[in-house]
mmCIF file of N, CA and C in Angstrom:
data_model
loop_
_atom_site.group_PDB
_atom_site.id
_atom_site.type_symbol
_atom_site.label_atom_id
_atom_site.label_comp_id
_atom_site.label_asym_id
_atom_site.label_seq_id
_atom_site.Cartn_x
_atom_site.Cartn_y
_atom_site.Cartn_z
ATOM 1 N N UNK P 120 65.443 -27.275 -124.670
ATOM 2 C CA UNK P 120 66.273 -26.089 -124.642
ATOM 3 C C UNK P 120 65.427 -24.818 -124.541
ATOM 4 N N UNK P 121 64.334 -24.760 -125.327
ATOM 5 C CA UNK P 121 63.460 -23.595 -125.300
ATOM 6 C C UNK P 121 62.803 -23.467 -123.931
ATOM 7 N N UNK P 122 62.384 -24.604 -123.342
ATOM 8 C CA UNK P 122 61.767 -24.561 -122.003
ATOM 9 C C UNK P 122 62.774 -24.047 -120.970
ATOM 10 N N UNK P 123 64.012 -24.469 -121.092
ATOM 11 C CA UNK P 123 65.059 -24.027 -120.164
ATOM 12 C C UNK P 123 65.250 -22.511 -120.284
ATOM 13 N N UNK P 124 65.280 -22.005 -121.508
ATOM 14 C CA UNK P 124 65.429 -20.564 -121.727
ATOM 15 C C UNK P 124 64.235 -19.798 -121.163
ATOM 16 N N UNK P 125 63.028 -20.340 -121.378
ATOM 17 C CA UNK P 125 61.833 -19.691 -120.839
ATOM 18 C C UNK P 125 61.854 -19.675 -119.310
ATOM 19 N N UNK P 126 62.333 -20.753 -118.696
ATOM 20 C CA UNK P 126 62.428 -20.806 -117.232
ATOM 21 C C UNK P 126 63.395 -19.748 -116.720
ATOM 22 N N UNK P 127 64.515 -19.601 -117.393
ATOM 23 C CA UNK P 127 65.502 -18.590 -116.993
ATOM 24 C C UNK P 127 64.916 -17.190 -117.172
ATOM 25 N N UNK P 128 64.201 -16.974 -118.272
ATOM 26 C CA UNK P 128 63.576 -15.687 -118.529
ATOM 27 C C UNK P 128 62.531 -15.370 -117.456
ATOM 28 N N UNK P 129 61.709 -16.353 -117.090
ATOM 29 C CA UNK P 129 60.703 -16.144 -116.038
ATOM 30 C C UNK P 129 61.365 -15.814 -114.701
ATOM 31 N N UNK P 130 62.439 -16.535 -114.391
ATOM 32 C CA UNK P 130 63.162 -16.272 -113.146
ATOM 33 C C UNK P 130 63.715 -14.852 -113.149
ATOM 34 N N UNK P 131 64.269 -14.442 -114.271
ATOM 35 C CA UNK P 131 64.796 -13.077 -114.390
ATOM 36 C C UNK P 131 63.711 -12.037 -114.199
ATOM 37 N N UNK P 132 62.560 -12.255 -114.809
ATOM 38 C CA UNK P 132 61.441 -11.327 -114.650
ATOM 39 C C UNK P 132 60.950 -11.277 -113.207
ATOM 40 N N UNK P 133 60.941 -12.418 -112.548
ATOM 41 C CA UNK P 133 60.532 -12.466 -111.144
ATOM 42 C C UNK P 133 61.491 -11.649 -110.281
ATOM 43 N N UNK P 134 62.784 -11.802 -110.512
ATOM 44 C CA UNK P 134 63.791 -11.057 -109.741
ATOM 45 C C UNK P 134 63.625 -9.559 -109.973
ATOM 46 N N UNK P 135 63.445 -9.151 -111.223
ATOM 47 C CA UNK P 135 63.256 -7.731 -111.532
ATOM 48 C C UNK P 135 61.980 -7.202 -110.885
ATOM 49 N N UNK P 136 60.903 -7.968 -110.940
ATOM 50 C CA UNK P 136 59.636 -7.563 -110.333
ATOM 51 C C UNK P 136 59.768 -7.409 -108.823
ATOM 52 N N UNK P 137 60.414 -8.375 -108.159
ATOM 53 C CA UNK P 137 60.598 -8.297 -106.711
ATOM 54 C C UNK P 137 61.476 -7.120 -106.330
ATOM 55 N N UNK P 138 62.538 -6.899 -107.075
ATOM 56 C CA UNK P 138 63.432 -5.770 -106.785
ATOM 57 C C UNK P 138 62.690 -4.456 -106.948
ATOM 58 N N UNK P 139 61.873 -4.343 -107.973
ATOM 59 C CA UNK P 139 61.080 -3.135 -108.178
ATOM 60 C C UNK P 139 60.074 -2.934 -107.063
ATOM 61 N N UNK P 140 59.445 -4.009 -106.618
ATOM 62 C CA UNK P 140 58.487 -3.934 -105.518
ATOM 63 C C UNK P 140 59.151 -3.507 -104.225
ATOM 64 N N UNK P 141 60.360 -4.005 -103.978
ATOM 65 C CA UNK P 141 61.075 -3.617 -102.765
ATOM 66 C C UNK P 141 61.452 -2.143 -102.836
ATOM 67 N N UNK P 142 61.823 -1.651 -104.010
ATOM 68 C CA UNK P 142 62.161 -0.235 -104.156
ATOM 69 C C UNK P 142 60.935 0.630 -103.890
ATOM 70 N N UNK P 143 59.758 0.202 -104.367
ATOM 71 C CA UNK P 143 58.536 0.961 -104.115
ATOM 72 C C UNK P 143 58.171 0.935 -102.642
ATOM 73 N N UNK P 144 58.373 -0.195 -101.980
ATOM 74 C CA UNK P 144 58.060 -0.300 -100.555
ATOM 75 C C UNK P 144 58.968 0.627 -99.754
ATOM 76 N N UNK P 145 60.184 0.827 -100.228
ATOM 77 C CA UNK P 145 61.135 1.699 -99.556
ATOM 78 C C UNK P 145 60.685 3.155 -99.665
ATOM 79 N N UNK P 146 60.023 3.511 -100.757
ATOM 80 C CA UNK P 146 59.549 4.864 -100.959
ATOM 81 C C UNK P 146 60.295 5.527 -102.094
ATOM 82 N N UNK P 147 59.818 6.709 -102.502
ATOM 83 C CA UNK P 147 60.478 7.413 -103.595
ATOM 84 C C UNK P 147 61.833 7.958 -103.157
ATOM 85 N N UNK P 148 62.688 8.208 -104.147
ATOM 86 C CA UNK P 148 63.996 8.807 -103.848
ATOM 87 C C UNK P 148 63.774 10.231 -103.369
ATOM 88 N N UNK P 149 64.608 10.672 -102.453
ATOM 89 C CA UNK P 149 64.434 11.998 -101.879
ATOM 90 C C UNK P 149 65.482 12.991 -102.328
ATOM 91 N N UNK P 150 65.164 14.262 -102.192
ATOM 92 C CA UNK P 150 66.040 15.381 -102.519
ATOM 93 C C UNK P 150 66.361 16.084 -101.201
ATOM 94 N N UNK P 151 67.609 15.987 -100.750
ATOM 95 C CA UNK P 151 68.005 16.526 -99.445
ATOM 96 C C UNK P 151 67.821 18.042 -99.365
ATOM 97 N N UNK P 152 68.093 18.758 -100.454
ATOM 98 C CA UNK P 152 67.918 20.211 -100.449
ATOM 99 C C UNK P 152 66.463 20.606 -100.238
ATOM 100 N N UNK P 153 65.590 19.927 -100.943
ATOM 101 C CA UNK P 153 64.152 20.170 -100.770
ATOM 102 C C UNK P 153 63.715 19.715 -99.377
ATOM 103 N N UNK P 154 64.285 18.608 -98.904
ATOM 104 C CA UNK P 154 63.950 18.094 -97.579
ATOM 105 C C UNK P 154 64.297 19.070 -96.476
ATOM 106 N N UNK P 155 65.400 19.803 -96.647
ATOM 107 C CA UNK P 155 65.786 20.811 -95.661
ATOM 108 C C UNK P 155 64.706 21.887 -95.561
ATOM 109 N N UNK P 156 64.168 22.309 -96.716
ATOM 110 C CA UNK P 156 63.077 23.291 -96.718
ATOM 111 C C UNK P 156 61.818 22.714 -96.086
ATOM 112 N N UNK P 157 61.516 21.448 -96.376
ATOM 113 C CA UNK P 157 60.331 20.800 -95.793
ATOM 114 C C UNK P 157 60.485 20.722 -94.270
ATOM 115 N N UNK P 158 61.667 20.329 -93.805
ATOM 116 C CA UNK P 158 61.967 20.172 -92.382
ATOM 117 C C UNK P 158 61.867 21.514 -91.651
ATOM 118 N N UNK P 159 62.423 22.565 -92.272
ATOM 119 C CA UNK P 159 62.514 23.847 -91.589
ATOM 120 C C UNK P 159 61.382 24.816 -91.845
ATOM 121 N N UNK P 160 60.868 24.840 -93.072
ATOM 122 C CA UNK P 160 59.886 25.866 -93.415
ATOM 123 C C UNK P 160 58.455 25.346 -93.495
ATOM 124 N N UNK P 161 58.247 24.296 -94.248
ATOM 125 C CA UNK P 161 56.871 23.847 -94.485
ATOM 126 C C UNK P 161 56.274 23.119 -93.282
ATOM 127 N N UNK P 162 56.988 22.110 -92.757
ATOM 128 C CA UNK P 162 56.425 21.303 -91.669
ATOM 129 C C UNK P 162 56.960 21.694 -90.299
ATOM 130 N N UNK P 163 57.966 22.528 -90.261
ATOM 131 C CA UNK P 163 58.564 23.042 -89.024
ATOM 132 C C UNK P 163 58.940 21.938 -88.036
ATOM 133 N N UNK P 164 59.520 20.876 -88.556
ATOM 134 C CA UNK P 164 59.964 19.757 -87.724
ATOM 135 C C UNK P 164 60.987 20.206 -86.680
ATOM 136 N N UNK P 165 61.727 21.268 -87.013
ATOM 137 C CA UNK P 165 62.765 21.778 -86.119
ATOM 138 C C UNK P 165 62.213 22.194 -84.764
ATOM 139 N N UNK P 166 60.905 22.528 -84.691
ATOM 140 C CA UNK P 166 60.357 22.990 -83.415
ATOM 141 C C UNK P 166 60.446 21.919 -82.334
ATOM 142 N N UNK P 167 60.433 20.664 -82.729
ATOM 143 C CA UNK P 167 60.594 19.565 -81.767
ATOM 144 C C UNK P 167 61.976 18.919 -81.856
ATOM 145 N N UNK P 168 62.528 18.871 -83.072
ATOM 146 C CA UNK P 168 63.761 18.111 -83.291
ATOM 147 C C UNK P 168 65.005 18.977 -83.391
ATOM 148 N N UNK P 169 64.868 20.299 -83.301
ATOM 149 C CA UNK P 169 66.000 21.209 -83.392
ATOM 150 C C UNK P 169 66.438 21.413 -84.841
ATOM 151 N N UNK P 170 67.072 22.560 -85.096
ATOM 152 C CA UNK P 170 67.530 22.879 -86.453
ATOM 153 C C UNK P 170 68.549 21.873 -86.965
ATOM 154 N N UNK P 171 69.363 21.353 -86.062
ATOM 155 C CA UNK P 171 70.421 20.414 -86.458
ATOM 156 C C UNK P 171 70.013 18.958 -86.251
ATOM 157 N N UNK P 172 68.760 18.721 -85.872
ATOM 158 C CA UNK P 172 68.273 17.359 -85.652
ATOM 159 C C UNK P 172 68.766 16.731 -84.367
ATOM 160 N N UNK P 173 69.329 17.558 -83.471
ATOM 161 C CA UNK P 173 69.875 17.018 -82.215
ATOM 162 C C UNK P 173 68.834 16.919 -81.115
ATOM 163 N N UNK P 174 67.589 17.133 -81.450
ATOM 164 C CA UNK P 174 66.517 16.920 -80.482
ATOM 165 C C UNK P 174 66.109 18.178 -79.760
ATOM 166 N N UNK P 175 65.282 17.996 -78.812
ATOM 167 C CA UNK P 175 64.637 19.033 -78.014
ATOM 168 C C UNK P 175 63.535 18.294 -77.303
ATOM 169 N N UNK P 176 62.299 18.660 -77.576
ATOM 170 C CA UNK P 176 61.200 17.871 -77.029
ATOM 171 C C UNK P 176 60.979 16.619 -77.865
ATOM 172 N N UNK P 177 61.523 16.610 -79.088
ATOM 173 C CA UNK P 177 61.406 15.449 -79.980
ATOM 174 C C UNK P 177 62.691 14.634 -80.002
ATOM 175 N N UNK P 178 62.647 13.546 -80.703
ATOM 176 C CA UNK P 178 63.787 12.629 -80.797
ATOM 177 C C UNK P 178 64.960 13.248 -81.544
ATOM 178 N N UNK P 179 66.146 12.749 -81.255
ATOM 179 C CA UNK P 179 67.344 13.115 -82.002
ATOM 180 C C UNK P 179 67.243 12.440 -83.372
ATOM 181 N N UNK P 180 67.354 13.239 -84.424
ATOM 182 C CA UNK P 180 67.254 12.707 -85.782
ATOM 183 C C UNK P 180 68.596 12.707 -86.508
ATOM 184 N N UNK P 181 69.564 13.475 -86.011
ATOM 185 C CA UNK P 181 70.894 13.483 -86.611
ATOM 186 C C UNK P 181 71.537 12.122 -86.361
ATOM 187 N N UNK P 182 72.151 11.570 -87.400
ATOM 188 C CA UNK P 182 72.740 10.238 -87.269
ATOM 189 C C UNK P 182 71.681 9.147 -87.260
ATOM 190 N N UNK P 183 70.533 9.421 -87.874
ATOM 191 C CA UNK P 183 69.393 8.508 -87.897
ATOM 192 C C UNK P 183 69.799 7.115 -88.364
ATOM 193 N N UNK P 184 69.443 6.111 -87.593
ATOM 194 C CA UNK P 184 69.795 4.720 -87.909
ATOM 195 C C UNK P 184 68.697 3.988 -88.669
ATOM 196 N N UNK P 185 67.491 4.547 -88.706
ATOM 197 C CA UNK P 185 66.388 3.905 -89.425
ATOM 198 C C UNK P 185 66.611 3.971 -90.933
ATOM 199 N N UNK P 186 66.122 2.960 -91.646
ATOM 200 C CA UNK P 186 66.089 3.070 -93.102
ATOM 201 C C UNK P 186 64.829 3.842 -93.474
ATOM 202 N N UNK P 187 64.657 4.109 -94.766
ATOM 203 C CA UNK P 187 63.531 4.934 -95.192
ATOM 204 C C UNK P 187 62.197 4.286 -94.847
ATOM 205 N N UNK P 188 62.081 2.977 -95.022
ATOM 206 C CA UNK P 188 60.816 2.297 -94.708
ATOM 207 C C UNK P 188 60.498 2.409 -93.221
ATOM 208 N N UNK P 189 61.484 2.237 -92.358
ATOM 209 C CA UNK P 189 61.278 2.360 -90.915
ATOM 210 C C UNK P 189 60.906 3.782 -90.519
ATOM 211 N N UNK P 190 61.583 4.749 -91.120
ATOM 212 C CA UNK P 190 61.285 6.164 -90.861
ATOM 213 C C UNK P 190 59.859 6.493 -91.284
ATOM 214 N N UNK P 191 59.492 6.070 -92.497
ATOM 215 C CA UNK P 191 58.139 6.325 -93.001
ATOM 216 C C UNK P 191 57.094 5.721 -92.072
ATOM 217 N N UNK P 192 57.329 4.503 -91.638
ATOM 218 C CA UNK P 192 56.386 3.821 -90.758
ATOM 219 C C UNK P 192 56.221 4.580 -89.442
ATOM 220 N N UNK P 193 57.322 5.034 -88.876
ATOM 221 C CA UNK P 193 57.262 5.761 -87.607
ATOM 222 C C UNK P 193 56.497 7.072 -87.764
ATOM 223 N N UNK P 194 56.768 7.800 -88.852
ATOM 224 C CA UNK P 194 56.079 9.072 -89.074
ATOM 225 C C UNK P 194 54.590 8.826 -89.301
ATOM 226 N N UNK P 195 54.270 7.774 -90.022
ATOM 227 C CA UNK P 195 52.860 7.489 -90.326
ATOM 228 C C UNK P 195 52.095 7.001 -89.091
ATOM 229 N N UNK P 196 52.728 6.215 -88.232
ATOM 230 C CA UNK P 196 52.052 5.648 -87.058
ATOM 231 C C UNK P 196 52.207 6.503 -85.812
ATOM 232 N N UNK P 197 53.264 7.287 -85.726
ATOM 233 C CA UNK P 197 53.534 8.087 -84.537
ATOM 234 C C UNK P 197 54.190 7.243 -83.459
ATOM 235 N N UNK P 198 54.479 7.865 -82.345
ATOM 236 C CA UNK P 198 55.154 7.187 -81.253
ATOM 237 C C UNK P 198 54.183 6.671 -80.213
ATOM 238 N N UNK P 199 54.726 5.967 -79.253
ATOM 239 C CA UNK P 199 53.916 5.414 -78.163
ATOM 240 C C UNK P 199 53.532 6.523 -77.181
ATOM 241 N N UNK P 200 52.444 6.333 -76.480
ATOM 242 C CA UNK P 200 52.014 7.300 -75.476
ATOM 243 C C UNK P 200 50.928 8.212 -76.002
ATOM 244 N N UNK P 201 50.683 9.272 -75.282
ATOM 245 C CA UNK P 201 49.633 10.228 -75.647
ATOM 246 C C UNK P 201 50.221 11.368 -76.469
ATOM 247 N N UNK P 202 49.485 11.785 -77.477
ATOM 248 C CA UNK P 202 49.944 12.893 -78.320
ATOM 249 C C UNK P 202 50.162 14.128 -77.466
ATOM 250 N N UNK P 203 51.312 14.777 -77.663
ATOM 251 C CA UNK P 203 51.619 16.011 -76.959
ATOM 252 C C UNK P 203 52.135 15.821 -75.551
ATOM 253 N N UNK P 204 52.153 14.610 -75.056
ATOM 254 C CA UNK P 204 52.631 14.352 -73.701
ATOM 255 C C UNK P 204 53.984 13.652 -73.780
ATOM 256 N N UNK P 205 54.968 14.242 -73.146
ATOM 257 C CA UNK P 205 56.292 13.617 -73.138
ATOM 258 C C UNK P 205 56.955 13.587 -74.500
ATOM 259 N N UNK P 206 56.572 14.520 -75.385
ATOM 260 C CA UNK P 206 57.230 14.594 -76.681
ATOM 261 C C UNK P 206 56.839 13.500 -77.657
ATOM 262 N N UNK P 207 55.685 12.887 -77.494
ATOM 263 C CA UNK P 207 55.265 11.815 -78.395
ATOM 264 C C UNK P 207 55.130 12.339 -79.816
ATOM 265 N N UNK P 208 55.663 11.586 -80.759
ATOM 266 C CA UNK P 208 55.560 11.923 -82.175
ATOM 267 C C UNK P 208 54.133 11.651 -82.634
ATOM 268 N N UNK P 209 53.436 12.681 -83.157
ATOM 269 C CA UNK P 209 52.092 12.428 -83.685
ATOM 270 C C UNK P 209 52.180 11.681 -85.015
ATOM 271 N N UNK P 210 51.109 11.057 -85.408
ATOM 272 C CA UNK P 210 51.048 10.350 -86.691
ATOM 273 C C UNK P 210 50.700 11.356 -87.792
ATOM 274 N N UNK P 211 51.374 11.235 -88.932
ATOM 275 C CA UNK P 211 51.107 12.092 -90.083
ATOM 276 C C UNK P 211 50.699 11.228 -91.264
ATOM 277 N N UNK P 212 49.504 11.464 -91.804
ATOM 278 C CA UNK P 212 49.001 10.699 -92.939
ATOM 279 C C UNK P 212 49.642 11.199 -94.231
ATOM 280 N N UNK P 213 49.428 10.464 -95.310
ATOM 281 C CA UNK P 213 49.938 10.894 -96.612
ATOM 282 C C UNK P 213 49.227 12.166 -97.083
ATOM 283 N N UNK P 214 48.054 12.422 -96.554
ATOM 284 C CA UNK P 214 47.346 13.658 -96.894
ATOM 285 C C UNK P 214 48.045 14.853 -96.242
ATOM 286 N N UNK P 215 48.564 14.662 -95.035
ATOM 287 C CA UNK P 215 49.243 15.728 -94.309
ATOM 288 C C UNK P 215 50.665 15.921 -94.816
ATOM 289 N N UNK P 216 51.403 14.819 -94.960
ATOM 290 C CA UNK P 216 52.784 14.848 -95.462
ATOM 291 C C UNK P 216 52.865 13.830 -96.604
ATOM 292 N N UNK P 217 52.804 14.307 -97.855
ATOM 293 C CA UNK P 217 52.866 13.383 -98.997
ATOM 294 C C UNK P 217 54.155 12.569 -99.022
ATOM 295 N N UNK P 218 54.107 11.417 -99.682
ATOM 296 C CA UNK P 218 55.248 10.495 -99.747
ATOM 297 C C UNK P 218 56.521 11.190 -100.223
ATOM 298 N N UNK P 219 56.428 12.029 -101.261
ATOM 299 C CA UNK P 219 57.628 12.677 -101.777
ATOM 300 C C UNK P 219 58.230 13.627 -100.750
ATOM 301 N N UNK P 220 57.391 14.374 -100.040
ATOM 302 C CA UNK P 220 57.892 15.272 -99.001
ATOM 303 C C UNK P 220 58.595 14.473 -97.911
ATOM 304 N N UNK P 221 58.019 13.362 -97.520
ATOM 305 C CA UNK P 221 58.619 12.520 -96.489
ATOM 306 C C UNK P 221 59.956 11.950 -96.968
ATOM 307 N N UNK P 222 60.021 11.547 -98.227
ATOM 308 C CA UNK P 222 61.276 11.038 -98.795
ATOM 309 C C UNK P 222 62.334 12.133 -98.812
ATOM 310 N N UNK P 223 61.940 13.356 -99.124
ATOM 311 C CA UNK P 223 62.885 14.475 -99.139
ATOM 312 C C UNK P 223 63.388 14.785 -97.730
ATOM 313 N N UNK P 224 62.489 14.758 -96.755
ATOM 314 C CA UNK P 224 62.897 14.984 -95.364
ATOM 315 C C UNK P 224 63.865 13.893 -94.924
ATOM 316 N N UNK P 225 63.572 12.649 -95.257
ATOM 317 C CA UNK P 225 64.472 11.545 -94.909
ATOM 318 C C UNK P 225 65.843 11.753 -95.536
ATOM 319 N N UNK P 226 65.883 12.145 -96.804
ATOM 320 C CA UNK P 226 67.160 12.384 -97.487
ATOM 321 C C UNK P 226 67.946 13.486 -96.779
ATOM 322 N N UNK P 227 67.253 14.531 -96.343
ATOM 323 C CA UNK P 227 67.916 15.605 -95.605
ATOM 324 C C UNK P 227 68.459 15.099 -94.266
ATOM 325 N N UNK P 228 67.651 14.349 -93.544
ATOM 326 C CA UNK P 228 68.087 13.847 -92.238
ATOM 327 C C UNK P 228 69.338 12.983 -92.357
ATOM 328 N N UNK P 229 69.454 12.247 -93.443
ATOM 329 C CA UNK P 229 70.624 11.384 -93.630
ATOM 330 C C UNK P 229 71.902 12.199 -93.842
ATOM 331 N N UNK P 230 71.773 13.513 -94.134
ATOM 332 C CA UNK P 230 72.957 14.362 -94.300
ATOM 333 C C UNK P 230 73.436 14.940 -92.974
ATOM 334 N N UNK P 231 72.609 14.861 -91.940
ATOM 335 C CA UNK P 231 72.970 15.460 -90.654
ATOM 336 C C UNK P 231 73.946 14.567 -89.895
ATOM 337 N N UNK P 232 75.060 15.130 -89.446
ATOM 338 C CA UNK P 232 76.021 14.322 -88.697
ATOM 339 C C UNK P 232 75.487 13.953 -87.318
ATOM 340 N N UNK P 233 75.934 12.821 -86.833
ATOM 341 C CA UNK P 233 75.549 12.364 -85.503
ATOM 342 C C UNK P 233 76.042 13.359 -84.460
ATOM 343 N N UNK P 234 75.261 13.611 -83.418
ATOM 344 C CA UNK P 234 75.712 14.543 -82.381
ATOM 345 C C UNK P 234 76.947 14.003 -81.672
ATOM 346 N N UNK P 235 77.792 14.897 -81.162
ATOM 347 C CA UNK P 235 78.987 14.429 -80.457
ATOM 348 C C UNK P 235 78.618 13.728 -79.152
ATOM 349 N N UNK P 236 79.474 12.819 -78.735
ATOM 350 C CA UNK P 236 79.273 12.139 -77.453
ATOM 351 C C UNK P 236 79.419 13.163 -76.328
ATOM 352 N N UNK P 237 78.623 13.020 -75.291
ATOM 353 C CA UNK P 237 78.652 13.965 -74.171
ATOM 354 C C UNK P 237 80.052 14.105 -73.589
ATOM 355 N N UNK P 238 80.790 13.006 -73.510
ATOM 356 C CA UNK P 238 82.122 13.061 -72.902
ATOM 357 C C UNK P 238 83.129 13.827 -73.764
ATOM 358 N N UNK P 239 82.776 14.126 -75.016
ATOM 359 C CA UNK P 239 83.685 14.885 -75.883
ATOM 360 C C UNK P 239 83.443 16.390 -75.804
ATOM 361 N N UNK P 240 82.483 16.817 -74.981
ATOM 362 C CA UNK P 240 82.173 18.240 -74.825
ATOM 363 C C UNK P 240 82.761 18.698 -73.494
ATOM 364 N N UNK P 241 83.858 19.487 -73.523
ATOM 365 C CA UNK P 241 84.562 19.860 -72.285
ATOM 366 C C UNK P 241 83.674 20.493 -71.219
ATOM 367 N N UNK P 242 82.827 21.435 -71.595
ATOM 368 C CA UNK P 242 81.986 22.110 -70.596
ATOM 369 C C UNK P 242 81.034 21.123 -69.934
ATOM 370 N N UNK P 243 80.489 20.216 -70.712
ATOM 371 C CA UNK P 243 79.585 19.217 -70.158
ATOM 372 C C UNK P 243 80.333 18.244 -69.251
ATOM 373 N N UNK P 244 81.508 17.850 -69.651
ATOM 374 C CA UNK P 244 82.328 16.952 -68.834
ATOM 375 C C UNK P 244 82.641 17.608 -67.494
ATOM 376 N N UNK P 245 82.954 18.903 -67.532
ATOM 377 C CA UNK P 245 83.256 19.640 -66.299
ATOM 378 C C UNK P 245 82.043 19.687 -65.384
ATOM 379 N N UNK P 246 80.892 19.983 -65.932
ATOM 380 C CA UNK P 246 79.655 20.041 -65.131
ATOM 381 C C UNK P 246 79.342 18.677 -64.521
ATOM 382 N N UNK P 247 79.459 17.631 -65.314
ATOM 383 C CA UNK P 247 79.163 16.282 -64.823
ATOM 384 C C UNK P 247 80.159 15.851 -63.741
ATOM 385 N N UNK P 248 81.392 16.281 -63.845
ATOM 386 C CA UNK P 248 82.392 15.872 -62.843
ATOM 387 C C UNK P 248 82.164 16.579 -61.512
ATOM 388 N N UNK P 249 81.424 17.673 -61.501
ATOM 389 C CA UNK P 249 81.140 18.408 -60.260
ATOM 390 C C UNK P 249 80.015 17.777 -59.465
ATOM 391 N N UNK P 250 79.263 16.896 -60.082
ATOM 392 C CA UNK P 250 78.117 16.276 -59.386
ATOM 393 C C UNK P 250 78.475 14.961 -58.814
#
């Protein structure tokens, strides 16, 4: 009976340890309000991604489908191609953008609504129908 209880206790500790490890791998919890300041003022992400995250020379970030781990990985590794050519995302180390700042930016991005579909914008629909 005691061995059975110890086995259950060990299993419980293993589950808690794995869950904690997965939470750490995901990154720290973010603050969307602080992330907005990081996005707009400190790191000036808006210069490539637009104030509303709808893109520009950089990727559209509004309606982001990546989870935090995927987002962190992309920011840390950067995009494919040559830096500065074709809007390639440069790589940012933890020294340049600390984990907490990145988590805050991610939290902010998750608050941005997805951009409207092109066909739902009357002026754009009119222009496209003329071509």
